Each structure stands twice: as C-alpha cells, then as structure tokens.
Amino acid sequence: MAGMSRRTFLSRATASIVGGIGALMGIPTVAYLISPAKARGGLGVEAIPLGPTNKVPIGEPTLFKATIERKTGWVTQAEELAFYVFTEDGRNFTALSNVCTHLGCRVRWVGNEKQFFCPCHNAVFTETGKVVSGPPPRALDQYELSVEGDQLFVVGKVEA
Ligand code: FES
C-alpha cells in the first residue's frame, strides 16, 4: 500500500472483488453451456433396450421406439427416441436415428424405393443414412448397437 493512494487502493480492491464475483457467477454458466455439448457425443444413459433381433427382417430397416429418462438438475424428463435398425446377415446390426439432420423432422423408410424420406422439405437418404437430395447438411446420425442374447441395445453414438 506504500505509494498507493487510498482512492487507488479502494478502486483496485473493488475491481478485484467485482471480478471475483463475476468469475464465480460465470463458472456455472460456462458449465451449463458446455455440458449439453459434451453429452452430445454419447447417449446420456448407459444403454437403451430396443427389443429382439428377430424383429428385424434382413435388408429392411425396422423402426424401434424407446423411452429414456433424462435428468437435468432436479428435473427428470421422459424422452421418446426412435431408431431404424438394419441388418444384412442377421448377425451384424446398425442403427440410424429417425431424426432428419435438417430441422429435426422424422424420416420414414420407403421400402419400395429403398430409401429414407423426410416429408418436411423432401429430403432423401440412402439406406445407410447418406444424403441423396434435399437440404440436410449431413447424413442421419448412426448409433452403435450391442446384442445380448437376442436383445438389441443402443450403446452409443457413432461420431461422424
Ligand atoms: S427437416 Fe428434413 S428436410 Fe427439412
């Protein structure tokens, strides 16, 4: 404090306190903003049970629906998810989200054309989820599956 006026000391002390309070308030805000981005890489839950493998005919994507519960703070919300599961050999399975990567409408499988169709803006995807036409910026999201016994489980999202 030697050589520093009382006014300078008080203004620096005030600035330090205000800066400290701002930093403390900013930490939860930054954590809140970052956490959804981190959760995006995974499912946010351990595994999602879908159903038996014998529900999936060879060469025909089959829609499975599941409900999961997500906890945000003290709030628990049920979320409906749906996946198209595909197999070419009855042993190896892949899953695609049914959510269009343009604006989030639900795509549906058009069996006689062997492609997914989004009715909102007429987008078309291949059976592996690649964009054929329309405005979607990327392929349908793909998910990892595991098979336990004869049951299918979604265990993670495949990063593009
Ligand atoms: S939401 Fe699917 S094409 Fe726009």
Short mmCIF file of N, CA, C and O and ligand atoms in Angstrom, two decimals, residues 100-107 118-123 125 134-136, ligand 1:
data_model
loop_
_atom_site.label_atom_id
_atom_site.label_comp_id
_atom_site.label_asym_id
_atom_site.label_seq_id
_atom_site.Cartn_x
_atom_site.Cartn_y
_atom_site.Cartn_z
N CYS A 100 -34.33 -36.20 -38.90
CA CYS A 100 -33.69 -35.55 -40.06
C CYS A 100 -32.66 -34.54 -39.56
O CYS A 100 -32.90 -33.80 -38.61
N THR A 101 -31.51 -34.52 -40.23
CA THR A 101 -30.44 -33.61 -39.82
C THR A 101 -30.63 -32.20 -40.34
O THR A 101 -29.79 -31.33 -40.08
N HIS A 102 -31.73 -31.95 -41.03
CA HIS A 102 -32.00 -30.58 -41.45
C HIS A 102 -32.65 -29.83 -40.31
O HIS A 102 -31.97 -29.08 -39.60
N LEU A 103 -33.92 -30.06 -40.06
CA LEU A 103 -34.60 -29.33 -38.99
C LEU A 103 -35.29 -30.26 -38.00
O LEU A 103 -36.14 -29.80 -37.23
N GLY A 104 -34.96 -31.53 -38.03
CA GLY A 104 -35.42 -32.42 -36.97
C GLY A 104 -36.74 -33.12 -37.19
O GLY A 104 -37.28 -33.72 -36.26
N CYS A 105 -37.28 -33.08 -38.40
CA CYS A 105 -38.49 -33.86 -38.66
C CYS A 105 -38.15 -35.36 -38.64
O CYS A 105 -36.99 -35.73 -38.70
N ARG A 106 -39.17 -36.18 -38.57
CA ARG A 106 -38.97 -37.63 -38.54
C ARG A 106 -38.93 -38.18 -39.96
O ARG A 106 -39.84 -37.91 -40.75
N VAL A 107 -37.87 -38.92 -40.24
CA VAL A 107 -37.79 -39.55 -41.56
C VAL A 107 -38.52 -40.89 -41.50
O VAL A 107 -38.72 -41.44 -40.42
N CYS A 118 -37.75 -37.65 -45.89
CA CYS A 118 -38.20 -36.66 -44.90
C CYS A 118 -39.28 -35.81 -45.55
O CYS A 118 -39.01 -35.12 -46.54
N PRO A 119 -40.49 -35.85 -45.01
CA PRO A 119 -41.59 -35.16 -45.66
C PRO A 119 -41.56 -33.63 -45.50
O PRO A 119 -42.25 -32.93 -46.22
N CYS A 120 -40.76 -33.12 -44.57
CA CYS A 120 -40.80 -31.67 -44.31
C CYS A 120 -40.28 -30.85 -45.48
O CYS A 120 -40.88 -29.85 -45.86
N HIS A 121 -39.13 -31.25 -46.04
CA HIS A 121 -38.56 -30.50 -47.16
C HIS A 121 -38.06 -31.46 -48.24
O HIS A 121 -37.11 -31.17 -48.96
N ASN A 122 -38.73 -32.62 -48.32
CA ASN A 122 -38.48 -33.61 -49.38
C ASN A 122 -37.03 -34.09 -49.46
O ASN A 122 -36.49 -34.25 -50.56
N ALA A 123 -36.41 -34.34 -48.33
CA ALA A 123 -35.05 -34.87 -48.35
C ALA A 123 -35.10 -36.39 -48.54
O ALA A 123 -36.05 -37.04 -48.12
N PHE A 125 -32.56 -39.92 -48.14
CA PHE A 125 -31.33 -40.52 -47.62
C PHE A 125 -31.26 -41.96 -48.11
O PHE A 125 -32.29 -42.63 -48.28
N GLY A 134 -31.92 -32.89 -51.19
CA GLY A 134 -32.60 -32.07 -50.20
C GLY A 134 -31.62 -31.27 -49.36
O GLY A 134 -30.41 -31.35 -49.55
N PRO A 135 -32.15 -30.51 -48.41
CA PRO A 135 -31.31 -29.57 -47.66
C PRO A 135 -30.52 -30.11 -46.47
O PRO A 135 -29.71 -29.36 -45.94
N PRO A 136 -30.68 -31.37 -46.03
CA PRO A 136 -29.92 -31.79 -44.84
C PRO A 136 -28.41 -31.63 -45.05
O PRO A 136 -27.87 -32.01 -46.09
S1 FES B 1 -36.44 -31.30 -41.79
FE1 FES B 1 -35.97 -32.93 -43.11
S2 FES B 1 -35.60 -31.94 -44.96
FE2 FES B 1 -36.03 -30.31 -43.64
#
